[in-house]
Amino acid sequence: MRDFLVEITTTVPEGTSQDEVDRRRAAEAVRAKELAATGNLARLWRPIGELRSIGLWRATDETELLEKVLGTLPLRPWMTLVVTALEPHPNDPGPSHS
């Protein structure tokens, strides 16, 4: 699988009920755990003081990432994404991806 850095900004549409927001957020937490279990979601961070997320996601390619991974998130209709495909750096001190 390929690695992707994904910046996610979620904007709740004006007029959306708090019940709908709460329902989607709860479902989002469940789906994130499922995607972590399958290896599609490797890490997820929130910059201090910001309401956006930065995640390390994995998929075969960008199409799969957008359609079959991120596209399954309950909050996806409210998200703006910035996707950056990554490749290993020769000086990466982390584990090998081979």
Coordinates of N, CA and C in Angstrom, one line a residue, residues 16-84:
T16 N -27.5 22.6 10.4 CA -27.5 21.2 10.7 C -27.8 21.0 12.2
S17 N -28.7 20.1 12.6 CA -29.0 19.9 14.0 C -27.9 19.3 14.8
Q18 N -27.8 19.7 16.0 CA -26.8 19.1 16.9 C -26.9 17.6 17.0
D19 N -28.1 17.1 16.9 CA -28.3 15.6 16.9 C -27.6 15.0 15.7
E20 N -27.8 15.6 14.6 CA -27.1 15.1 13.3 C -25.6 15.1 13.5
V21 N -25.1 16.2 14.0 CA -23.7 16.4 14.2 C -23.2 15.3 15.1
D22 N -23.8 15.1 16.2 CA -23.4 14.1 17.2 C -23.5 12.7 16.6
R23 N -24.5 12.4 15.9 CA -24.7 11.1 15.3 C -23.5 10.8 14.3
R24 N -23.2 11.8 13.5 CA -22.1 11.6 12.5 C -20.8 11.5 13.2
R25 N -20.5 12.3 14.2 CA -19.3 12.2 14.9 C -19.1 10.8 15.6
A26 N -20.1 10.3 16.2 CA -20.1 9.0 16.8 C -19.8 7.9 15.7
A27 N -20.5 8.0 14.6 CA -20.3 7.0 13.5 C -18.9 7.2 12.9
E28 N -18.3 8.4 12.9 CA -17.0 8.7 12.4 C -15.9 8.0 13.3
A29 N -16.1 8.0 14.6 CA -15.2 7.4 15.5 C -15.2 5.8 15.3
V30 N -16.3 5.3 15.1 CA -16.4 3.8 14.8 C -15.7 3.5 13.5
R31 N -16.0 4.3 12.5 CA -15.4 4.0 11.2 C -13.9 4.2 11.2
A32 N -13.4 5.2 11.9 CA -12.0 5.4 12.0 C -11.3 4.2 12.7
K33 N -11.9 3.6 13.7 CA -11.4 2.4 14.3 C -11.3 1.2 13.3
E34 N -12.4 1.1 12.5 CA -12.4 0.0 11.5 C -11.3 0.2 10.5
L35 N -11.1 1.5 10.0 CA -10.0 1.7 9.1 C -8.7 1.6 9.6
A36 N -8.5 1.8 10.9 CA -7.2 1.6 11.6 C -7.0 0.1 11.6
A37 N -8.0 -0.7 11.9 CA -7.8 -2.1 12.0 C -7.5 -2.8 10.7
T38 N -7.9 -2.2 9.6 CA -7.6 -2.7 8.2 C -6.2 -2.1 7.7
G39 N -5.6 -1.2 8.5 CA -4.3 -0.6 8.1 C -4.5 0.6 7.2
N40 N -5.7 1.0 6.9 CA -5.9 2.2 6.0 C -5.6 3.5 6.8
L41 N -5.8 3.5 8.1 CA -5.6 4.7 8.9 C -4.4 4.4 9.8
A42 N -3.2 5.0 9.6 CA -2.1 4.6 10.4 C -1.9 5.6 11.6
R43 N -2.1 6.9 11.3 CA -1.9 7.9 12.4 C -2.9 9.0 12.2
L44 N -3.2 9.7 13.2 CA -4.1 10.9 13.1 C -3.8 11.9 14.2
W45 N -3.6 13.2 13.7 CA -3.2 14.2 14.6 C -4.2 15.4 14.5
R46 N -4.3 16.2 15.5 CA -5.0 17.5 15.4 C -4.0 18.6 15.8
P47 N -3.7 19.5 15.0 CA -2.8 20.6 15.4 C -3.4 21.4 16.6
I48 N -2.5 21.7 17.5 CA -3.0 22.4 18.7 C -3.7 23.7 18.3
G49 N -4.9 23.8 18.9 CA -5.7 25.0 18.7 C -6.5 25.1 17.4
E50 N -6.4 24.0 16.6 CA -7.1 24.1 15.3 C -8.2 23.0 15.2
L51 N -9.1 23.2 14.4 CA -10.2 22.2 14.2 C -10.0 21.5 12.8
R52 N -8.8 21.0 12.6 CA -8.5 20.2 11.4 C -7.7 19.0 11.8
S53 N -7.6 18.1 11.0 CA -6.8 16.9 11.3 C -5.8 16.6 10.2
I54 N -4.7 16.0 10.6 CA -3.7 15.6 9.7 C -3.5 14.1 9.9
G55 N -3.6 13.3 8.9 CA -3.5 11.9 9.1 C -2.5 11.2 8.1
L56 N -2.0 10.1 8.5 CA -1.2 9.2 7.6 C -2.2 8.1 7.3
W57 N -2.5 8.0 6.0 CA -3.5 7.1 5.5 C -2.8 6.2 4.5
R58 N -3.3 5.0 4.3 CA -2.7 4.0 3.4 C -3.8 3.4 2.5
A59 N -3.4 3.3 1.2 CA -4.3 2.7 0.2 C -3.5 2.3 -1.0
T60 N -4.1 1.5 -1.9 CA -3.4 1.0 -3.1 C -3.0 2.2 -4.0
D61 N -3.9 3.2 -4.1 CA -3.7 4.3 -4.9 C -4.6 5.4 -4.5
E62 N -4.5 6.6 -5.1 CA -5.3 7.8 -4.6 C -6.8 7.6 -4.9
T63 N -7.1 6.9 -6.0 CA -8.5 6.6 -6.3 C -9.1 5.7 -5.2
E64 N -8.4 4.7 -4.8 CA -8.9 3.8 -3.7 C -9.1 4.7 -2.4
L65 N -8.0 5.5 -2.1 CA -8.1 6.3 -0.9 C -9.3 7.2 -0.9
L66 N -9.6 7.9 -2.0 CA -10.7 8.8 -2.0 C -12.0 8.1 -2.0
E67 N -12.2 7.0 -2.8 CA -13.5 6.4 -2.9 C -13.8 5.4 -1.9
K68 N -12.8 4.5 -1.6 CA -13.1 3.3 -0.7 C -12.6 3.5 0.7
V69 N -11.9 4.5 1.0 CA -11.4 4.7 2.3 C -12.0 6.0 2.9
L70 N -11.5 7.2 2.4 CA -12.1 8.4 2.9 C -13.5 8.6 2.5
G71 N -13.9 8.1 1.4 CA -15.3 8.2 1.0 C -16.3 7.5 1.8
T72 N -15.8 6.6 2.7 CA -16.7 5.9 3.6 C -16.9 6.5 5.0
L73 N -16.2 7.7 5.2 CA -16.3 8.4 6.4 C -17.7 9.1 6.5
P74 N -18.4 9.0 7.6 CA -19.7 9.6 7.8 C -19.6 11.2 7.7
L75 N -18.5 11.8 8.0 CA -18.3 13.2 7.9 C -17.8 13.7 6.5
R76 N -17.5 12.7 5.6 CA -16.9 13.1 4.4 C -17.6 14.2 3.6
P77 N -19.0 14.2 3.6 CA -19.7 15.2 2.8 C -19.3 16.6 3.3
W78 N -18.9 16.7 4.6 CA -18.6 18.0 5.2 C -17.1 18.3 5.2
M79 N -16.3 17.5 4.6 CA -14.8 17.6 4.6 C -14.3 18.3 3.3
T80 N -13.2 19.0 3.6 CA -12.3 19.5 2.5 C -11.0 18.8 2.7
L81 N -10.5 18.2 1.7 CA -9.3 17.3 1.8 C -8.1 17.9 1.0
V82 N -6.9 17.8 1.6 CA -5.7 18.0 0.8 C -4.9 16.7 0.9
V83 N -4.7 16.1 -0.2 CA -4.1 14.7 -0.2 C -2.7 14.9 -0.9
T84 N -1.7 14.4 -0.2 CA -0.3 14.3 -0.7 C 0.2 12.9 -0.7

